Amino acid sequence: MRSIWNGAISFGLVSIPIKLVNATESHSISFRQIHLSDGGRIRYRKVCELDGEEVATAEIGKGYEEADGSIIPITDEDLAQLPIATAKTIEIVSFVPADEIDPLQMDAAYYLAANGPTAAKPYTLLREALKRSRRVAVAKYALRGRERLGMLRVVDDVIAMHGLLWPDEIRAPEGVAPEGKVSVREAELDLADALMATLGEVEMDSLTDEYREAVEAMISAKSQGAFEPPAEAEVEPAGGKVIDLMAALEKSVRAAKASRGEAGAAGAAADAEAKTEAEAEAEAEVTPIRRSGGSRKTAAAAAAAPKAVGGKKSTASTAAAKKTAPGTKKTASRKSAATKSTSKTATAAAAKKATGAGASTKKSTATGASAKKATPRKRTSA
């Protein structure tokens, strides 16, 4: 890399010859001004106000304009003769913790390269001293006609210098903060903390300038004659919109988790439970009980029979008991009379209910009568 300044670092009585190299570069796409009617370049010409003639760059110098408009010429020789100790020296004035440097003061960044074999030893000494102390060096230097403030720190195995603005060049933030008192609830702070934790950290090397890439793609497409304007994105107006801060924070947390593939355990469990219930309902089948004769009245009478006797066993359950327990024939025969009487009564009640001729009243009367008759017979037979 080409150096832009040669000098030395003054570290106490130690002098380290160095070269100053730009540590950053701009990748911004620059445009030329053109004449819209024919596409011709628009150029600015440097013209002298006195004679109206165009002046070459070699013939242009510096001058300071007085309040009355008069110009005082200033040459490079005049500036070089000024008694500035930092004209060719980066003079370290102190070592401070890095967090004492306000990021607002940060300006351009440079790499300091050792200039020659004799500079390797003191250069390495300063680098390792900065590493071990975990501090940065504050220095003064002169560049491009003015004295500047700088901060030296270690980047990998290189000493880097950040140009700093002078403290009086930082403007006070007057009238910038929101007017009036604004209160923030603890719940809102908790959600903000959750959002910060969800977003986590990012590899700085993975960040790219997507706008520049889009401009480069557009230029390439236009040069090949295959450019198609993209669809305009709908942009909602930002002013005057009142939002629910809590809802916005909660939605942001969910969106951040979804983008990282971290669905909430509760949401996943709820989805699984809903899916299980839906599958169970889809797979469930109801098998109707078939009765002999195929008559609806007979089926209704059979269904109403247990209710009519107040929870007594039906004929079907009695028959099943006979098959499963052959040793209880005597008990089954003692109950058969009551069961037959109940079945007849229930059948009659169901038939009356189907015709709609006061079935409910007669059914309860018949049920009560049959129950009274059935109970003594069971007891006498016993």
CSV table of C-alpha atoms in Angstrom, one decimal:
chain,number,residue,atom,x,y,z
A,1,MET,CA,0.0,0.0,0.0
A,2,ARG,CA,1.2,3.5,-0.8
A,3,SER,CA,2.1,5.7,2.1
A,4,ILE,CA,0.6,9.2,2.4
A,5,TRP,CA,3.0,10.5,5.1
A,6,ASN,CA,6.4,9.7,6.4
A,7,GLY,CA,7.6,10.6,9.9
A,8,ALA,CA,8.3,9.1,13.3
A,9,ILE,CA,6.5,8.1,16.5
A,10,SER,CA,7.9,9.9,19.5
A,11,PHE,CA,7.7,7.5,22.4
A,12,GLY,CA,9.5,9.3,25.2
A,13,LEU,CA,13.1,9.3,24.1
A,14,VAL,CA,12.4,6.5,21.6
A,15,SER,CA,11.9,7.5,18.0
A,16,ILE,CA,10.2,5.0,15.7
A,17,PRO,CA,10.4,5.8,11.9
A,18,ILE,CA,7.0,5.0,10.4
A,19,LYS,CA,5.0,5.4,7.2
A,20,LEU,CA,1.3,6.4,7.3
A,21,VAL,CA,-1.0,4.3,5.2
A,22,ASN,CA,-4.8,4.6,4.7
A,23,ALA,CA,-6.6,1.9,6.6
A,24,THR,CA,-10.0,2.4,4.9
A,25,GLU,CA,-11.3,2.9,1.5
A,26,SER,CA,-14.6,4.1,0.1
A,27,HIS,CA,-16.6,1.7,-2.1
A,28,SER,CA,-19.3,4.2,-2.8
A,29,ILE,CA,-20.3,4.4,-6.5
A,30,SER,CA,-19.6,7.9,-7.8
A,31,PHE,CA,-21.7,9.5,-10.6
A,32,ARG,CA,-20.8,12.2,-13.1
A,33,GLN,CA,-23.0,15.1,-13.9
A,34,ILE,CA,-24.3,15.0,-17.5
A,35,HIS,CA,-26.4,17.1,-19.9
A,36,LEU,CA,-29.8,15.3,-20.0
A,37,SER,CA,-30.5,16.2,-23.6
A,38,ASP,CA,-27.4,14.7,-25.1
A,39,GLY,CA,-25.6,12.9,-22.2
A,40,GLY,CA,-22.5,15.1,-22.5
A,41,ARG,CA,-20.2,15.5,-19.4
A,42,ILE,CA,-20.6,18.6,-17.3
A,43,ARG,CA,-17.2,19.9,-16.1
A,44,TYR,CA,-16.3,22.6,-13.7
A,45,ARG,CA,-13.5,24.9,-14.9
A,46,LYS,CA,-11.3,26.9,-12.5
A,47,VAL,CA,-11.4,30.4,-13.8
A,48,CYS,CA,-9.7,33.5,-12.4
A,49,GLU,CA,-12.2,36.2,-11.5
A,50,LEU,CA,-9.8,39.0,-12.5
A,51,ASP,CA,-8.9,38.0,-16.1
A,52,GLY,CA,-11.6,35.4,-16.8
A,53,GLU,CA,-9.1,32.8,-17.9
A,54,GLU,CA,-9.0,29.1,-16.9
A,55,VAL,CA,-6.2,28.3,-14.5
A,56,ALA,CA,-4.2,25.1,-14.3
A,57,THR,CA,-3.8,23.2,-11.1
A,58,ALA,CA,-0.1,23.9,-10.8
A,59,GLU,CA,-0.8,27.7,-10.8
A,60,ILE,CA,-3.3,27.5,-7.9
A,61,GLY,CA,-2.2,28.3,-4.4
A,62,LYS,CA,-3.7,29.0,-1.0
A,63,GLY,CA,-4.9,32.3,0.4
A,64,TYR,CA,-6.8,33.5,3.5
A,65,GLU,CA,-9.7,35.8,3.0
A,66,GLU,CA,-10.1,38.7,5.4
A,67,ALA,CA,-13.4,40.1,6.6
A,68,ASP,CA,-13.2,42.9,4.0
A,69,GLY,CA,-12.7,40.4,1.2
A,70,SER,CA,-9.0,40.9,0.7
A,71,ILE,CA,-6.9,37.8,0.2
A,72,ILE,CA,-3.6,37.1,2.1
A,73,PRO,CA,-1.5,34.5,0.1
A,74,ILE,CA,-0.2,31.5,2.2
A,75,THR,CA,2.5,29.3,0.7
A,76,ASP,CA,3.5,25.7,1.6
A,77,GLU,CA,6.9,27.2,2.7
A,78,ASP,CA,5.2,29.5,5.1
A,79,LEU,CA,3.4,26.5,6.8
A,80,ALA,CA,6.5,24.4,6.8
A,81,GLN,CA,8.5,27.1,8.7
A,82,LEU,CA,6.0,27.2,11.6
A,83,PRO,CA,7.4,25.9,14.9
A,84,ILE,CA,5.2,22.8,15.2
A,85,ALA,CA,6.8,19.8,16.9
A,86,THR,CA,4.4,17.5,15.2
A,87,ALA,CA,5.1,18.5,11.7
A,88,LYS,CA,6.9,15.2,11.0
A,89,THR,CA,6.3,13.4,14.3
A,90,ILE,CA,3.4,11.6,15.9
A,91,GLU,CA,4.0,12.7,19.5
A,92,ILE,CA,2.4,10.4,22.2
A,93,VAL,CA,1.2,12.5,25.1
A,94,SER,CA,-0.5,9.9,27.3
A,95,PHE,CA,-1.9,6.3,27.6
A,96,VAL,CA,-5.5,5.9,28.6
A,97,PRO,CA,-8.2,3.1,28.8
A,98,ALA,CA,-9.9,2.7,25.4
A,99,ASP,CA,-13.4,3.5,26.9
A,100,GLU,CA,-12.3,7.0,27.8
A,101,ILE,CA,-12.2,7.9,24.1
A,102,ASP,CA,-15.6,9.1,23.0
A,103,PRO,CA,-16.6,7.4,19.7
A,104,LEU,CA,-17.9,10.7,18.5
A,105,GLN,CA,-14.3,11.9,18.2
A,106,MET,CA,-13.4,9.0,15.8
A,107,ASP,CA,-12.3,10.2,12.4
A,108,ALA,CA,-10.2,8.6,9.6
A,109,ALA,CA,-8.2,5.5,10.3
A,110,TYR,CA,-4.6,4.7,9.3
A,111,TYR,CA,-2.1,1.9,9.6
A,112,LEU,CA,1.4,2.8,10.9
A,113,ALA,CA,4.1,0.7,9.2
A,114,ALA,CA,7.7,0.4,10.4
A,115,ASN,CA,9.9,2.3,8.0
A,116,GLY,CA,13.1,0.3,7.6
A,117,PRO,CA,14.8,-2.5,9.5
A,118,THR,CA,15.9,-0.3,12.3
A,119,ALA,CA,12.3,0.6,13.1
A,120,ALA,CA,11.2,-3.1,13.7
A,121,LYS,CA,12.5,-3.4,17.2
A,122,PRO,CA,11.0,-0.2,18.8
A,123,TYR,CA,7.9,-0.7,16.7
A,124,THR,CA,7.4,-4.2,18.2
A,125,LEU,CA,8.2,-2.8,21.7
A,126,LEU,CA,5.4,-0.2,21.5
A,127,ARG,CA,3.0,-2.7,20.0
A,128,GLU,CA,3.5,-5.3,22.8
A,129,ALA,CA,3.4,-2.6,25.5
A,130,LEU,CA,0.0,-1.4,24.2
A,131,LYS,CA,-1.2,-5.0,24.2
A,132,ARG,CA,-0.1,-5.8,27.8
A,133,SER,CA,-1.3,-2.5,29.2
A,134,ARG,CA,-4.7,-2.8,27.5
A,135,ARG,CA,-4.6,0.9,26.9
A,136,VAL,CA,-4.5,3.2,23.9
A,137,ALA,CA,-2.1,6.0,23.2
A,138,VAL,CA,-3.3,9.6,22.7
A,139,ALA,CA,-1.0,11.5,20.3
A,140,LYS,CA,-0.7,14.7,18.3
A,141,TYR,CA,0.4,14.9,14.7
A,142,ALA,CA,0.3,17.3,11.8
A,143,LEU,CA,-1.3,16.3,8.4
A,144,ARG,CA,-2.5,18.3,5.4
A,145,GLY,CA,-1.7,21.7,6.9
A,146,ARG,CA,-3.1,21.3,10.4
A,147,GLU,CA,-2.3,19.7,13.7
A,148,ARG,CA,-4.6,16.8,14.6
A,149,LEU,CA,-5.3,14.5,17.5
A,150,GLY,CA,-5.0,10.8,17.2
A,151,MET,CA,-5.4,7.5,19.1
A,152,LEU,CA,-3.0,4.6,18.6
A,153,ARG,CA,-4.2,1.0,19.2
A,154,VAL,CA,-3.2,-2.5,18.2
A,155,VAL,CA,-5.0,-4.3,15.4
A,156,ASP,CA,-3.7,-7.9,14.9
A,157,ASP,CA,0.1,-7.3,14.7
A,158,VAL,CA,-0.1,-3.7,13.4
A,159,ILE,CA,-0.4,-0.4,15.2
A,160,ALA,CA,-3.4,1.6,13.9
A,161,MET,CA,-4.1,5.2,14.4
A,162,HIS,CA,-7.5,6.8,14.4
A,163,GLY,CA,-7.7,10.5,13.8
A,164,LEU,CA,-9.7,12.2,16.5
A,165,LEU,CA,-11.7,15.4,16.4
A,166,TRP,CA,-10.6,18.0,19.0
A,167,PRO,CA,-13.0,18.2,22.0
A,168,ASP,CA,-14.2,21.6,21.0
A,169,GLU,CA,-15.2,20.2,17.6
A,170,ILE,CA,-17.9,18.0,19.2
A,171,ARG,CA,-21.2,19.9,19.3
A,172,ALA,CA,-23.4,19.6,22.4
A,173,PRO,CA,-26.6,17.7,21.8
A,174,GLU,CA,-28.9,20.6,22.7
A,175,GLY,CA,-32.5,20.2,21.7
A,176,VAL,CA,-32.0,16.7,20.4
A,177,ALA,CA,-33.5,14.6,23.2
A,178,PRO,CA,-37.3,14.1,23.4
A,179,GLU,CA,-39.1,17.0,25.0
A,180,GLY,CA,-40.9,16.3,28.3
A,181,LYS,CA,-40.7,13.4,30.7
A,182,VAL,CA,-41.1,10.0,29.3
A,183,SER,CA,-41.5,6.9,31.5
A,184,VAL,CA,-40.7,3.4,30.6
A,185,ARG,CA,-42.2,0.4,32.3
A,186,GLU,CA,-40.2,-2.6,33.6
A,187,ALA,CA,-42.2,-4.9,31.4
A,188,GLU,CA,-41.2,-2.9,28.3
A,189,LEU,CA,-37.5,-3.0,29.4
A,190,ASP,CA,-37.8,-6.8,29.9
A,191,LEU,CA,-39.1,-7.2,26.4
A,192,ALA,CA,-36.4,-5.0,25.0
A,193,ASP,CA,-33.8,-7.1,26.8
A,194,ALA,CA,-35.4,-10.3,25.4
A,195,LEU,CA,-35.2,-8.8,21.9
A,196,MET,CA,-31.6,-7.9,22.4
A,197,ALA,CA,-30.8,-11.4,23.6
A,198,THR,CA,-32.7,-13.0,20.7
A,199,LEU,CA,-30.9,-10.9,18.1
A,200,GLY,CA,-27.6,-11.7,19.8
A,201,GLU,CA,-24.3,-10.9,18.1
A,202,VAL,CA,-23.3,-10.7,14.4
A,203,GLU,CA,-20.1,-11.4,12.5
A,204,MET,CA,-19.1,-8.0,11.2
A,205,ASP,CA,-17.5,-9.6,8.2
A,206,SER,CA,-20.9,-10.9,7.1
A,207,LEU,CA,-22.4,-7.5,6.7
A,208,THR,CA,-22.5,-6.1,3.2
A,209,ASP,CA,-23.7,-3.0,1.4
A,210,GLU,CA,-26.8,-4.3,-0.3
A,211,TYR,CA,-27.7,-0.9,-1.8
A,212,ARG,CA,-24.3,-0.7,-3.5
A,213,GLU,CA,-24.7,-4.2,-4.9
A,214,ALA,CA,-28.2,-3.3,-6.2
A,215,VAL,CA,-26.7,-0.2,-7.9
A,216,GLU,CA,-23.9,-2.2,-9.5
A,217,ALA,CA,-26.5,-4.8,-10.8
A,218,MET,CA,-28.6,-2.0,-12.2
A,219,ILE,CA,-25.6,-0.5,-14.0
A,220,SER,CA,-24.6,-3.9,-15.4
A,221,ALA,CA,-28.1,-4.6,-16.7
A,222,LYS,CA,-28.4,-1.1,-18.3
A,223,SER,CA,-25.0,-1.6,-20.0
A,224,GLN,CA,-26.3,-4.8,-21.5
A,225,GLY,CA,-29.7,-3.3,-22.5
A,226,ALA,CA,-31.6,-5.8,-20.3
A,227,PHE,CA,-32.7,-3.5,-17.4
A,228,GLU,CA,-36.2,-3.8,-16.1
A,229,PRO,CA,-37.4,-1.4,-13.4
A,230,PRO,CA,-38.3,-3.3,-10.2
A,231,ALA,CA,-41.8,-3.1,-8.7
A,232,GLU,CA,-42.2,-0.2,-6.4
A,233,ALA,CA,-42.4,-1.3,-2.7
A,234,GLU,CA,-45.3,0.0,-0.7
A,235,VAL,CA,-44.0,2.2,2.0
A,236,GLU,CA,-46.2,3.2,4.9
A,237,PRO,CA,-46.0,6.8,6.1
A,238,ALA,CA,-44.0,6.9,9.3
A,239,GLY,CA,-45.3,10.1,10.8
A,240,GLY,CA,-48.3,10.4,13.2
A,241,LYS,CA,-48.7,6.7,13.7
A,242,VAL,CA,-49.5,5.5,17.3
A,243,ILE,CA,-48.2,2.0,18.0
A,244,ASP,CA,-48.6,-0.4,20.9
A,245,LEU,CA,-45.1,-0.6,22.2
A,246,MET,CA,-45.6,-3.8,24.1
A,247,ALA,CA,-47.2,-5.5,21.1
A,248,ALA,CA,-44.5,-4.3,18.8
A,249,LEU,CA,-41.8,-5.6,21.1
A,250,GLU,CA,-43.5,-9.0,21.5
A,251,LYS,CA,-43.9,-9.3,17.7
A,252,SER,CA,-40.3,-8.3,17.2
A,253,VAL,CA,-39.1,-11.1,19.6
A,254,ARG,CA,-41.2,-13.7,17.8
A,255,ALA,CA,-40.0,-12.5,14.4
A,256,ALA,CA,-36.3,-12.6,15.6
A,257,LYS,CA,-36.8,-16.2,17.0
A,258,ALA,CA,-38.5,-17.3,13.8
A,259,SER,CA,-35.7,-15.9,11.7
A,260,ARG,CA,-33.2,-17.9,13.7
A,261,GLY,CA,-35.3,-21.1,13.7
A,262,GLU,CA,-36.0,-20.8,17.4
A,263,ALA,CA,-39.7,-21.5,17.8
A,264,GLY,CA,-41.0,-21.2,21.3
A,265,ALA,CA,-41.4,-24.4,23.3
A,266,ALA,CA,-44.9,-23.4,24.3
A,267,GLY,CA,-46.0,-22.6,20.7
A,268,ALA,CA,-44.6,-25.9,19.5
A,269,ALA,CA,-46.3,-27.8,22.2
A,270,ALA,CA,-49.6,-26.1,21.5
A,271,ASP,CA,-49.3,-26.9,17.8
A,272,ALA,CA,-48.5,-30.6,18.5
A,273,GLU,CA,-51.5,-30.8,20.9
A,274,ALA,CA,-53.8,-29.2,18.4
A,275,LYS,CA,-52.6,-31.6,15.7
A,276,THR,CA,-53.1,-34.6,17.9
A,277,GLU,CA,-56.6,-33.6,18.7
A,278,ALA,CA,-57.4,-32.9,15.1
A,279,GLU,CA,-56.0,-36.3,14.1
A,280,ALA,CA,-58.0,-38.0,16.8
A,281,GLU,CA,-61.2,-36.4,15.7
A,282,ALA,CA,-60.5,-37.4,12.1
A,283,GLU,CA,-59.8,-41.0,13.0
A,284,ALA,CA,-62.7,-41.5,15.4
A,285,GLU,CA,-65.6,-43.5,14.0
A,286,VAL,CA,-69.1,-44.2,15.6
A,287,THR,CA,-70.4,-47.7,15.0
A,288,PRO,CA,-74.2,-47.9,15.5
A,289,ILE,CA,-75.7,-50.9,17.5
A,290,ARG,CA,-77.8,-53.1,15.2
A,291,ARG,CA,-81.0,-54.4,16.6
A,292,SER,CA,-83.1,-57.3,15.3
A,293,GLY,CA,-86.1,-56.3,13.1
A,294,GLY,CA,-84.4,-53.0,12.0
A,295,SER,CA,-87.3,-51.0,13.5
A,296,ARG,CA,-86.5,-47.5,14.9
A,297,LYS,CA,-89.2,-47.9,17.6
A,298,THR,CA,-87.6,-51.1,18.8
A,299,ALA,CA,-84.2,-49.4,19.0
A,300,ALA,CA,-85.7,-46.5,20.8
A,301,ALA,CA,-87.4,-48.8,23.3
A,302,ALA,CA,-84.2,-50.7,23.9
A,303,ALA,CA,-82.3,-47.4,24.5
A,304,ALA,CA,-85.0,-46.2,26.9
A,305,ALA,CA,-85.3,-49.4,28.9
A,306,PRO,CA,-82.4,-48.7,31.4
A,307,LYS,CA,-83.9,-45.3,32.1
A,308,ALA,CA,-87.3,-46.7,32.7
A,309,VAL,CA,-86.1,-49.1,35.4
A,310,GLY,CA,-83.8,-46.6,37.1
A,311,GLY,CA,-80.5,-48.2,36.1
A,312,LYS,CA,-81.5,-51.9,36.0
A,313,LYS,CA,-79.6,-54.2,33.6
A,314,SER,CA,-81.0,-54.6,30.1
A,315,THR,CA,-81.9,-57.8,28.4
A,316,ALA,CA,-78.8,-57.6,26.3
A,317,SER,CA,-76.6,-57.3,29.4
A,318,THR,CA,-78.5,-60.2,31.0
A,319,ALA,CA,-77.8,-62.4,28.0
A,320,ALA,CA,-74.1,-61.4,28.1
A,321,ALA,CA,-74.0,-62.3,31.7
A,322,LYS,CA,-75.4,-65.8,31.0
A,323,LYS,CA,-72.7,-66.4,28.4
A,324,THR,CA,-69.8,-65.2,30.6
A,325,ALA,CA,-70.9,-66.7,33.9
A,326,PRO,CA,-72.6,-70.1,33.3
A,327,GLY,CA,-72.6,-70.8,37.1
A,328,THR,CA,-75.2,-68.2,37.8
A,329,LYS,CA,-78.2,-69.7,36.0
A,330,LYS,CA,-80.3,-69.7,39.1
A,331,THR,CA,-79.7,-66.0,39.7
A,332,ALA,CA,-80.5,-65.2,36.1
A,333,SER,CA,-83.8,-67.2,36.2
A,334,ARG,CA,-84.9,-65.3,39.3
A,335,LYS,CA,-84.4,-62.0,37.5
A,336,SER,CA,-85.9,-63.0,34.2
A,337,ALA,CA,-89.5,-62.3,35.2
A,338,ALA,CA,-88.7,-58.7,36.3
A,339,THR,CA,-86.6,-58.2,33.1
A,340,LYS,CA,-89.4,-59.3,30.8
A,341,SER,CA,-91.9,-57.1,32.5
A,342,THR,CA,-89.5,-54.1,32.2
A,343,SER,CA,-88.9,-54.8,28.6
A,344,LYS,CA,-92.6,-54.9,27.8
A,345,THR,CA,-93.3,-51.7,29.7
A,346,ALA,CA,-90.4,-49.8,28.0
A,347,THR,CA,-91.5,-51.0,24.5
A,348,ALA,CA,-95.1,-49.8,25.2
A,349,ALA,CA,-93.8,-46.4,26.5
A,350,ALA,CA,-91.6,-45.9,23.5
A,351,ALA,CA,-94.4,-46.7,21.1
A,352,LYS,CA,-96.7,-44.2,22.8
A,353,LYS,CA,-93.9,-41.5,22.7
A,354,ALA,CA,-93.5,-42.0,18.9
A,355,THR,CA,-97.2,-41.5,18.2
A,356,GLY,CA,-97.2,-38.3,20.4
A,357,ALA,CA,-100.2,-39.2,22.5
A,358,GLY,CA,-99.1,-38.2,26.0
A,359,ALA,CA,-96.2,-40.6,26.0
A,360,SER,CA,-94.2,-39.1,28.8
A,361,THR,CA,-96.9,-39.1,31.4
A,362,LYS,CA,-98.1,-42.6,30.7
A,363,LYS,CA,-94.5,-43.8,30.4
A,364,SER,CA,-93.7,-42.6,33.9
A,365,THR,CA,-96.9,-44.2,35.3
A,366,ALA,CA,-96.2,-47.4,33.6
A,367,THR,CA,-92.7,-47.5,34.7
A,368,GLY,CA,-93.7,-46.9,38.3
A,369,ALA,CA,-96.4,-49.6,38.2
A,370,SER,CA,-94.0,-52.1,36.6
A,371,ALA,CA,-91.4,-51.3,39.2
A,372,LYS,CA,-93.8,-51.9,42.0
A,373,LYS,CA,-94.9,-55.3,40.5
A,374,ALA,CA,-91.4,-56.4,39.6
A,375,THR,CA,-89.9,-55.8,43.0
A,376,PRO,CA,-92.3,-58.0,45.1
A,377,ARG,CA,-92.0,-60.9,42.6
A,378,LYS,CA,-88.2,-60.8,42.9
A,379,ARG,CA,-88.3,-60.8,46.6
A,380,THR,CA,-91.0,-63.6,46.9
A,381,SER,CA,-89.0,-65.8,44.5
A,382,ALA,CA,-86.0,-65.4,46.6
